[in-house]
Amino acid sequence: MAIGDCGLVDLGMIGYQFTWERGRDTENWVEKRLDRGLANHSWLANLPNDKVWNLESLMSDHSPIFLELGKQYRVKRVRKFRFENVWLREKDCKEIVVNGWNKGCETILTGKIETCDKGRPSKKIKFSKEEHNRASVAGDDDSHLTEDLDDDLRGGKKRDFSDLELKPDHANRPLWACADGRIFLETLSPLYKQAYDFLIAIAEPVSRPESMHEYNLTPHSLYAAVSVGLETETIISVLNKLSKTKLPKEMINFIHSSTANYGKVLKRLLKDDVIGRARISSKGTHGSDGFTIDKSAGEIEGAHDELLNKAELAAAAEEKETHSFEIDPAQVENVKQRCLPNALNYPMLEEYDFRNDTVNPDLEVELKPHAQPRPYQEKSLSRGRSGIIVLPCGAGKSLVGVSAACRIRKSCLCLATNAVSVDQWAFQFKLWSTIKEEQICRFTSDTKERFHGSAGVVVTTYNMIAFSGKRSEEAEKIFEEIRNREWGLLLMDEVHVVPADMFRKVIGLTKSHCKLGLTATLVREDKRITDLNFLIGPKLYEANWLDLVKGGFIANVQCAEVWCPMTKEFFAEYLKKENSKKKQGYLALNVPSNMMGLYDDNVDRLIALYVMNPNKFRACEFLIRFHEQQRGDKIIVFADNLFALTEYAMKLRKPMIYGATSHPERTKILEAFKTSRDVNTIFLSKVGDNSIDIPEANVIIQISSHAGSRRQEAQRLGRILRAKGKPQDRVAGGKEEYNAFFYSLVSTDTQEMYYSTKRQQFLIDQGYSFKVITSLPPPNSGPELSYYHLDDQIALLRKVLSAGDDAIGLEQLEEDADDIALQKARRSAKSMSAMSGASGMVYMEYSTGQKKIHGQTKSKPKDPAKRHRLFKQRLG
Amino acid sequence: MVNAIKGLYITCDIPMAQFIINMNASLPQSHKFIIHVLDNAHIFVHSDVAGMIKSAIATFREQNTYEKPS
């Protein structure tokens, strides 16, 4: 439908159902609903309660429609806590303050003020009526005041939990549950394993370092829990059993309200306009409400035997009756959107009943016997659900994708980010499954194949499908076939790129029953990652990186941050540039990362200065030498800044690959890296993040970072995560205990520290800790490393300062998955002639002699004797 | 007769010395506080600027540190 194609949703209408008419009281009387309210998804998300009314018309043939906004969207004002003298007139005031003060006796000053505030009965009732004539002040922020106090404390959450009652045997219990839905789990407790399995089923992990995990209870996670068969009462009783304190009332209420929605859903859903209209009513319904009823088995994951007693387990596993109604396929996305927490709050799980699907032809594939899915890979696949699976790089995502396709056994469309990945996926399919050559085909700009038979697997890129320009005829034909076919499984690799506008189209263009997204890094810098919930589905599984390391499935990486102090001259220049930026009235450098570079090229110069720090160079050289010579490792050095990359690579005489390197040269360098003993280090620019089939290495050194992108940090780490060495060597104390190293070189006292810490957040949440190394290179290393002498350093400084603006800027590549580069506007001081391409050119005017100004006659002498001999003949 | 000035002796690392010198250079003539730069890591300044230098360094440090929002 045209409206759906534009990404708009009809808001429905209340009142008479037609808005226009013509020819009333004649036999050609036509009435239509022409006037509509249309909204896009973000409108619906923000203003869910708006209604469209059809009003009476007086003069026109159209009736006016009126859009009523349901809920006023209010911005919460954060005000500092102010003690008001008028309170002293209240007789209880002093008593309340004294009580509150003494109660919070261990907490800091602001905590005490908080407890006083809590002890106060509701401000609105007491004070707003009395002597106080500033009634408006008391109006709307009574409950917000406690949060204002945390201006000093970080964040707006209450941190004083001293009023939660500890149970007497709290030392045996592993978790803390807080009123705002956060749960903290101690990993050292004996009950850790069971508690962990349980928590994974009901909550979303936020951060999982070595000793203490943090989880969050959200409506989505509770919904997922209920849908596998856990009942509300079960969840609450188990949480209570495991919790050190009595469960806060707010949490119990929250669990009740989130899970109560499940079950009575259908009738309420139908009452909603959008969904009601999307329903296709089956012909000949006899029943009162026309629901199809069938049985399905409840499912419960993991061994919860110790936690749940027999009765609860039986309740979860018994067969339940399911009721269902059918929805028009074109409306599916609208229905899903309506059900999100900000609209109707019935989060949907999309499930594909592939076993009973007789309409689509089957694809005869199976996993090969040698494909042994690892336990966590099994866990992440269940029942044909749509959703996202998060597994670290190197943990075998391809096998998960192939297993899913083999389980569903219908036609599969596999999307990757670039042509190299397409080849890799095709290879993986052939490696792990019994698929035949003619059943799998690739569709890229270079290869256009087709599969034979009624069902098959197509591997292509997002760009090929979402491309909106003109295609070649052959590509157009294949594209039409893809569009018209009903796919059983839509497999999306690196699904974190999908929220970007261009890639979203893919989901609308293709019809698929089950969508599975795979990624290692479910983060983006532009906060659009939550769109994935209704675009694809909820997060089905997120691996615990540390567990995978312990199990030996991925390498044990030693992450380290090497602090390199700036040299005197470089730092002086850095400060000068920073000052001049401030003087021009720009914001301090802590702008959000999507605005970095919005101001002028001074920023690029600053970055160049701290990246080309001679001490950093020496550290890098030292590390390369150490790892190459003493351990025989393979090293990859990443640098976003092209200027730095070139300088480093040239000085150290190592091969480098960046955007402009030609394909044959890249292949040659990578081959040499893989096989030759002489080439052990390569330098890579941003191309190394996604588009190349990079062989494995042991060591990664990062010398410059790209505006703090967490995704990039994790992707780079993925290059060394593939497990190497024998399992017994990899235990603690074995010779391969740490067999992979990730160094991040940072110049101290510069903005780089800020961005580096920001980038590391994702990895820290997964449990990696960054060791800090400050004494690299060792102080006694002298001239054997470069830039030891002051003159060399000053020469380098001069080079940096005089480099052209383009040279030190960012490398521009076509795909930028985070959309960060696209949001940057580059401002530079140039002349107008530069805009039209005329910079550097000078025009000189000269007369051709055609126009003779009056009075000036310049005529050549027409003396025949003086003519050239060639003309003598001609002109006589 | 010797001319003696009372002042504050600062010992720091090389980058911070540069920071202090830079700060000094950005102030107007009447506010300049450095009496003498002894070497890369030692500076002699007027006595009352200790607090100002400390707070300036603290601000600079904070700008370069990232705190995870909770």
CSV table of N, CA and C in Angstrom, one decimal, chain A residues 159 566 568 571-572 575-576 578-579 582 588 590 749-751 753-754 757-758 761 765, chain B residues 13-16 18-20 22-23 26 40 60-68 70:
chain,number,residue,atom,x,y,z
A,159,ARG,N,20.2,6.3,45.7
A,159,ARG,CA,21.3,5.3,46.1
A,159,ARG,C,21.3,4.9,47.5
A,566,MET,N,52.8,13.3,26.6
A,566,MET,CA,53.1,14.1,25.4
A,566,MET,C,54.5,14.7,25.6
A,568,LYS,N,57.2,17.9,25.3
A,568,LYS,CA,57.1,19.3,25.7
A,568,LYS,C,56.6,20.1,24.5
A,571,PHE,N,53.0,19.1,23.3
A,571,PHE,CA,51.9,19.5,24.3
A,571,PHE,C,51.7,21.1,24.2
A,572,ALA,N,52.8,21.8,24.0
A,572,ALA,CA,52.7,23.3,23.9
A,572,ALA,C,51.8,23.6,22.7
A,575,LEU,N,48.1,22.7,23.5
A,575,LEU,CA,47.4,23.7,24.3
A,575,LEU,C,47.1,25.0,23.6
A,576,LYS,N,48.0,25.4,22.7
A,576,LYS,CA,47.8,26.6,22.0
A,576,LYS,C,46.6,26.4,21.1
A,578,GLU,N,44.1,24.3,21.5
A,578,GLU,CA,42.9,24.2,22.3
A,578,GLU,C,42.4,25.6,22.8
A,579,ASN,N,43.4,26.4,23.2
A,579,ASN,CA,43.0,27.8,23.6
A,579,ASN,C,42.4,28.6,22.5
A,582,LYS,N,38.9,27.7,22.1
A,582,LYS,CA,38.0,28.2,23.1
A,582,LYS,C,37.7,29.7,22.9
A,588,ALA,N,33.5,23.5,24.6
A,588,ALA,CA,34.7,22.7,25.0
A,588,ALA,C,34.6,21.4,24.2
A,590,ASN,N,34.2,18.5,24.9
A,590,ASN,CA,33.3,17.4,25.2
A,590,ASN,C,32.0,17.5,24.5
A,749,ASP,N,46.7,13.4,29.2
A,749,ASP,CA,46.4,14.8,29.3
A,749,ASP,C,45.8,15.4,28.0
A,750,THR,N,45.3,14.6,27.2
A,750,THR,CA,44.6,15.1,26.0
A,750,THR,C,43.2,14.6,25.9
A,751,GLN,N,42.5,15.0,24.9
A,751,GLN,CA,41.1,14.5,24.7
A,751,GLN,C,41.1,13.1,24.4
A,753,MET,N,42.2,10.7,26.0
A,753,MET,CA,41.9,9.9,27.2
A,753,MET,C,40.4,9.8,27.3
A,754,TYR,N,39.7,10.9,27.0
A,754,TYR,CA,38.2,10.9,27.2
A,754,TYR,C,37.6,9.9,26.2
A,757,THR,N,38.4,6.1,26.9
A,757,THR,CA,37.6,5.5,28.0
A,757,THR,C,36.2,5.2,27.5
A,758,LYS,N,35.6,6.2,26.7
A,758,LYS,CA,34.3,6.0,26.2
A,758,LYS,C,34.2,4.7,25.3
A,761,GLN,N,33.8,1.3,27.0
A,761,GLN,CA,32.7,0.9,27.8
A,761,GLN,C,32.1,-0.4,27.4
A,765,ASP,N,31.7,-3.6,29.9
A,765,ASP,CA,30.5,-4.2,30.2
A,765,ASP,C,30.5,-5.7,30.0
B,13,ASP,N,55.4,17.5,36.3
B,13,ASP,CA,56.0,16.8,35.1
B,13,ASP,C,56.0,17.7,33.9
B,14,ILE,N,56.6,17.2,32.9
B,14,ILE,CA,56.8,18.1,31.7
B,14,ILE,C,55.5,18.7,31.1
B,15,PRO,N,54.5,17.8,30.8
B,15,PRO,CA,53.3,18.4,30.2
B,15,PRO,C,52.6,19.4,31.1
B,16,MET,N,52.5,19.2,32.4
B,16,MET,CA,51.9,20.1,33.2
B,16,MET,C,52.6,21.4,33.3
B,18,GLN,N,54.2,22.7,30.9
B,18,GLN,CA,53.7,23.4,29.7
B,18,GLN,C,52.3,24.0,29.8
B,19,PHE,N,51.5,23.3,30.6
B,19,PHE,CA,50.1,23.8,30.8
B,19,PHE,C,50.2,25.1,31.6
B,20,ILE,N,51.0,25.1,32.6
B,20,ILE,CA,51.1,26.3,33.4
B,20,ILE,C,51.7,27.5,32.6
B,22,ASN,N,51.5,27.9,29.4
B,22,ASN,CA,50.4,28.3,28.5
B,22,ASN,C,49.4,29.1,29.1
B,23,MET,N,49.0,28.7,30.3
B,23,MET,CA,48.0,29.5,31.1
B,23,MET,C,48.5,30.9,31.4
B,26,SER,N,48.3,33.2,28.4
B,26,SER,CA,47.0,33.6,28.0
B,26,SER,C,46.4,34.7,28.8
B,40,ASN,N,62.5,22.2,32.6
B,40,ASN,CA,61.3,21.6,32.0
B,40,ASN,C,60.3,21.2,33.1
B,60,PHE,N,40.9,21.1,33.7
B,60,PHE,CA,41.5,20.5,32.5
B,60,PHE,C,41.5,19.0,32.6
B,61,ARG,N,41.8,18.5,33.7
B,61,ARG,CA,41.7,17.0,33.9
B,61,ARG,C,40.3,16.5,33.7
B,62,GLU,N,39.4,17.2,34.3
B,62,GLU,CA,38.0,16.7,34.2
B,62,GLU,C,37.5,16.7,32.7
B,63,GLN,N,38.0,17.6,32.0
B,63,GLN,CA,37.6,17.6,30.5
B,63,GLN,C,38.1,16.4,29.8
B,64,ASN,N,39.2,15.9,30.3
B,64,ASN,CA,39.8,14.8,29.5
B,64,ASN,C,39.4,13.5,30.1
B,65,THR,N,38.5,13.5,31.1
B,65,THR,CA,38.1,12.2,31.7
B,65,THR,C,36.7,11.9,31.3
B,66,TYR,N,36.4,10.7,31.1
B,66,TYR,CA,35.0,10.3,30.7
B,66,TYR,C,34.4,9.5,31.9
B,67,GLU,N,33.2,9.9,32.3
B,67,GLU,CA,32.5,9.2,33.4
B,67,GLU,C,31.3,8.5,32.8
B,68,LYS,N,31.2,7.3,33.1
B,68,LYS,CA,30.0,6.6,32.5
B,68,LYS,C,28.7,7.1,33.1
B,70,SER,N,25.2,6.8,34.6
B,70,SER,CA,24.6,5.6,35.1
B,70,SER,C,23.1,5.7,35.1
